[in-house]
């Protein structure tokens, strides 16, 4: 692809209804935008899509995604183990080549304004696009989830959206729209159903509790097993191999061990550690389809609506 390339990795609050997710993905089809990956998780009740292309086309694709999700997902009926505030829960823009993170933040602001204008879905800006320092961390924006935020946004000025509102959309909630660097969404499954053990590991490994820089972690029950679900957000300071080694040390103290792993979405080339221990736990990992830079050269076909 010529010119600047930006990726967008929207997360939707639906991971069970295949027809629903296919329709959302199909709605994102815009000239020049390539579909790189989409996946669903029934326990988290969440789907993740990765697209990439020229900046203006990717913004349009993201805005259409928010509208389709609002039409098809009703948060008043939706449950899952993953925190969420919106049908199109988070929409991050990620620089790939020929574009800066600051420019991606401008794109996020443009997308947020258009999402409110077209669909009356309020928007919170986060990470590099944050309009205020207390919204840089997504966890702070999403505190209390949809059920709490829909009341707090109306009664507490500090919880009101950056665009639109003050109340949330009655069924689609709000979108968190941001700009960030590449991250790896990495899940580990353990040889136990005892979620308390994995929550203890999550507390020790995540940055907010004094653990590893750039690591966000939760312990949940998924697919009948205890799962450590993580976002590794600073791959230069903390490669995934370092995270895995620390998790194994902590797990041994709790007399458990990781048995299987998965990556949600794509890996950037910088995170692809072919001979590493952590990658050996990934079942059926194919770099041709799971490494972002390689997927750009051979994108997926768009699904029919």
XYZ file of C-alpha atoms in Angstrom:
305
model
C 0.000 0.000 0.000
C 1.263 3.492 -0.869
C 1.102 6.487 1.439
C 0.417 6.531 5.192
C -1.220 3.445 6.646
C -3.231 3.352 9.854
C -4.905 0.395 11.531
C -8.133 0.424 13.500
C -9.015 -2.328 15.973
C -12.626 -1.859 17.134
C -13.987 -4.137 19.866
C -17.703 -4.936 19.859
C -19.873 -6.199 22.697
C -21.070 -9.307 20.870
C -19.251 -12.617 20.673
C -22.017 -15.188 20.196
C -24.192 -14.124 17.257
C -22.121 -14.780 14.120
C -24.649 -13.140 11.807
C -24.575 -9.971 13.899
C -20.789 -9.716 13.868
C -20.584 -10.518 10.149
C -23.035 -7.683 9.465
C -20.933 -5.238 11.502
C -17.745 -6.297 9.710
C -19.469 -6.020 6.338
C -20.606 -2.490 7.183
C -16.950 -1.496 7.621
C -16.142 -2.113 3.962
C -14.827 1.121 2.467
C -12.777 1.584 -0.704
C -9.072 1.280 0.140
C -9.571 -0.367 3.545
C -8.263 -3.908 3.987
C -9.805 -6.442 6.354
C -6.970 -8.105 8.248
C -8.704 -10.124 10.961
C -11.893 -10.651 12.931
C -12.607 -13.009 15.803
C -15.306 -13.766 18.378
C -15.209 -14.938 21.995
C -18.433 -16.300 23.463
C -17.430 -16.193 27.153
C -16.152 -12.630 26.926
C -19.119 -11.940 24.604
C -16.847 -9.781 22.517
C -15.485 -9.568 19.006
C -12.361 -7.841 17.712
C -11.831 -6.604 14.161
C -8.634 -5.275 12.562
C -8.671 -3.140 9.430
C -5.976 -0.976 7.853
C -5.642 1.536 5.051
C -5.417 5.262 4.243
C -6.392 7.551 7.144
C -9.617 9.065 5.771
C -10.957 5.710 4.585
C -10.196 4.041 7.921
C -11.993 6.815 9.815
C -15.071 6.270 7.639
C -14.860 2.510 8.205
C -14.722 2.995 11.978
C -17.663 5.400 12.006
C -19.789 2.956 10.009
C -18.832 0.201 12.448
C -20.172 2.227 15.372
C -23.463 2.787 13.562
C -23.885 -0.876 12.651
C -23.096 -1.986 16.208
C -25.653 0.453 17.609
C -28.283 -0.934 15.266
C -27.567 -4.587 16.068
C -26.448 -4.749 19.729
C -28.618 -3.956 22.754
C -26.496 -3.535 25.882
C -29.534 -3.787 28.146
C -29.652 -7.483 27.173
C -25.924 -8.147 26.823
C -23.728 -9.833 29.425
C -20.180 -11.189 29.402
C -17.045 -11.300 31.491
C -15.362 -8.423 29.615
C -15.966 -4.862 30.870
C -17.821 -2.637 28.373
C -19.588 0.710 28.052
C -20.780 0.480 24.471
C -21.992 -1.695 21.639
C -18.904 -0.489 19.765
C -16.985 -0.440 23.010
C -13.525 0.785 22.011
C -12.275 2.123 18.692
C -8.502 2.671 18.723
C -6.464 4.025 15.815
C -2.915 2.650 15.546
C -0.083 4.007 13.373
C 1.376 1.404 10.990
C 3.633 3.326 8.580
C 4.108 6.884 7.399
C 1.894 8.328 10.133
C 2.428 9.531 13.692
C 0.561 8.741 16.878
C -0.403 12.426 17.110
C -2.028 12.222 13.677
C -3.932 9.122 14.819
C -5.184 11.134 17.806
C -6.574 13.731 15.382
C -8.276 10.920 13.465
C -9.831 9.658 16.697
C -11.256 13.116 17.405
C -12.666 13.282 13.872
C -14.235 9.837 14.177
C -15.742 10.642 17.569
C -17.378 13.831 16.314
C -18.832 11.984 13.320
C -20.150 9.091 15.451
C -22.136 11.556 17.551
C -23.303 13.552 14.523
C -24.593 10.524 12.598
C -25.822 8.192 15.321
C -26.154 10.224 18.542
C -23.776 7.875 20.339
C -21.690 9.866 22.851
C -17.924 9.457 22.830
C -15.114 9.391 25.383
C -11.571 9.970 24.109
C -8.768 7.928 25.666
C -5.002 7.300 25.577
C -3.205 9.580 23.080
C -6.540 11.138 22.042
C -7.668 11.876 25.617
C -9.148 15.352 26.054
C -8.332 15.337 29.785
C -5.678 13.553 31.859
C -8.106 11.507 33.948
C -9.289 9.770 30.773
C -5.940 8.648 29.422
C -6.449 5.168 30.905
C -9.279 3.182 29.365
C -10.008 1.504 32.711
C -10.900 4.895 34.207
C -13.242 5.707 31.338
C -14.943 2.317 31.614
C -15.246 2.252 35.408
C -18.618 0.852 36.457
C -19.408 -0.287 32.907
C -22.543 0.619 30.972
C -24.928 0.049 33.882
C -23.198 2.518 36.203
C -22.010 4.990 33.606
C -25.478 5.595 32.121
C -26.560 7.008 35.507
C -23.268 8.697 36.424
C -23.009 10.506 33.083
C -26.292 12.288 33.761
C -25.616 13.189 37.395
C -21.837 13.699 37.644
C -20.190 16.307 35.406
C -16.812 14.550 35.627
C -18.300 11.404 34.054
C -20.004 13.120 31.134
C -18.864 12.241 27.593
C -16.347 14.356 25.705
C -18.694 14.505 22.706
C -22.475 14.342 22.953
C -24.561 13.373 25.911
C -24.872 14.057 28.747
C -26.764 10.762 28.801
C -25.657 7.637 26.984
C -27.428 6.056 24.024
C -30.223 3.966 25.610
C -29.131 0.660 24.060
C -25.722 1.321 22.466
C -24.131 3.134 25.414
C -21.027 5.122 24.486
C -17.869 4.614 22.431
C -14.357 5.009 23.776
C -12.363 6.288 20.806
C -8.606 6.602 21.074
C -5.155 6.420 19.552
C -2.439 4.098 20.774
C 0.611 2.129 19.745
C 0.505 -1.569 18.928
C -0.495 -3.836 21.774
C -0.826 -7.591 22.143
C -4.073 -9.010 23.521
C -2.802 -12.200 25.135
C -4.768 -14.801 27.117
C -3.369 -17.675 29.167
C -5.429 -20.656 30.341
C -4.399 -22.509 33.505
C -4.743 -26.066 34.790
C -7.379 -24.979 37.322
C -10.868 -23.535 37.574
C -9.898 -21.528 40.665
C -10.196 -17.959 39.395
C -8.938 -16.569 42.714
C -5.456 -17.918 41.962
C -5.359 -16.262 38.561
C -6.719 -13.007 39.967
C -3.851 -13.019 42.446
C -1.397 -13.479 39.560
C -3.115 -10.699 37.594
C -2.755 -8.303 40.513
C 0.967 -8.993 40.786
C 1.744 -8.752 37.080
C -0.244 -5.667 36.057
C 1.404 -2.261 36.001
C -1.273 -0.506 38.066
C -0.402 -2.748 41.034
C 3.351 -2.264 40.692
C 3.972 -5.118 38.251
C 5.357 -4.987 34.734
C 5.333 -1.773 32.736
C 2.572 -1.587 30.163
C 0.718 -4.718 31.299
C -3.011 -4.779 32.014
C -4.369 -8.025 33.447
C -7.559 -9.599 34.770
C -8.371 -13.070 36.045
C -11.656 -14.511 34.743
C -13.427 -17.830 34.165
C -13.553 -18.505 30.425
C -14.424 -21.706 28.578
C -14.590 -23.545 31.903
C -11.027 -22.659 32.909
C -9.277 -19.923 34.834
C -7.951 -17.412 32.341
C -5.448 -14.595 32.689
C -6.462 -12.034 30.076
C -3.851 -9.367 29.367
C -3.053 -6.410 27.176
C 0.676 -5.845 26.728
C 0.881 -2.209 25.688
C 4.594 -1.339 25.786
C 6.286 -4.016 23.716
C 9.705 -2.371 23.735
C 9.890 -2.064 27.518
C 8.051 -5.312 28.183
C 8.072 -7.941 25.424
C 5.544 -10.734 25.756
C 8.322 -13.225 26.572
C 9.104 -11.201 29.698
C 5.429 -11.198 30.689
C 5.171 -14.951 30.183
C 8.294 -15.653 32.256
C 6.975 -13.544 35.134
C 3.548 -15.189 34.983
C 5.178 -18.638 35.137
C 7.174 -17.638 38.216
C 4.064 -16.313 39.936
C 2.003 -19.343 38.895
C 4.576 -21.722 40.403
C 4.187 -19.953 43.746
C 0.440 -20.615 43.522
C 1.025 -24.229 42.459
C -0.531 -23.821 39.040
C 0.798 -23.346 35.494
C -0.376 -22.031 32.121
C -1.406 -24.797 29.738
C -2.589 -22.969 26.640
C -2.459 -19.481 25.160
C -4.164 -17.366 22.521
C -3.619 -14.030 20.849
C -6.748 -12.021 20.111
C -6.394 -10.123 16.857
C -3.001 -9.684 15.270
C 0.605 -9.462 16.412
C 2.827 -6.656 15.181
C 6.113 -7.905 13.770
C 7.957 -6.445 16.773
C 6.140 -8.930 19.037
C 6.704 -12.000 16.885
C 9.231 -14.087 18.855
C 9.218 -17.258 16.817
C 11.267 -19.511 19.102
C 9.939 -18.203 22.399
C 8.296 -20.304 25.084
C 5.153 -18.193 25.091
C 4.528 -18.741 21.393
C 4.846 -22.525 21.759
C 1.605 -22.475 23.763
C -0.298 -20.885 20.868
C -2.340 -23.497 19.023
C -2.225 -23.270 15.238
C -0.506 -19.889 15.106
C 0.214 -19.008 11.462
C 2.436 -15.929 11.013
C 1.130 -15.443 7.482
C -2.327 -14.682 8.850
C -1.578 -13.490 12.407
C 1.318 -11.034 11.943
C -0.108 -7.662 10.960
C 2.563 -6.572 8.509
C 2.275 -9.875 6.635
C -1.511 -9.785 6.674
C -1.430 -6.398 4.998
C -0.034 -8.072 1.907
C -2.721 -10.781 1.871
C -5.902 -9.426 3.502
C -9.106 -11.346 4.118
C -12.141 -11.173 1.876
C -14.923 -9.003 3.241
C -17.952 -11.014 4.416
C -21.253 -10.496 2.674
C -23.915 -8.826 4.803
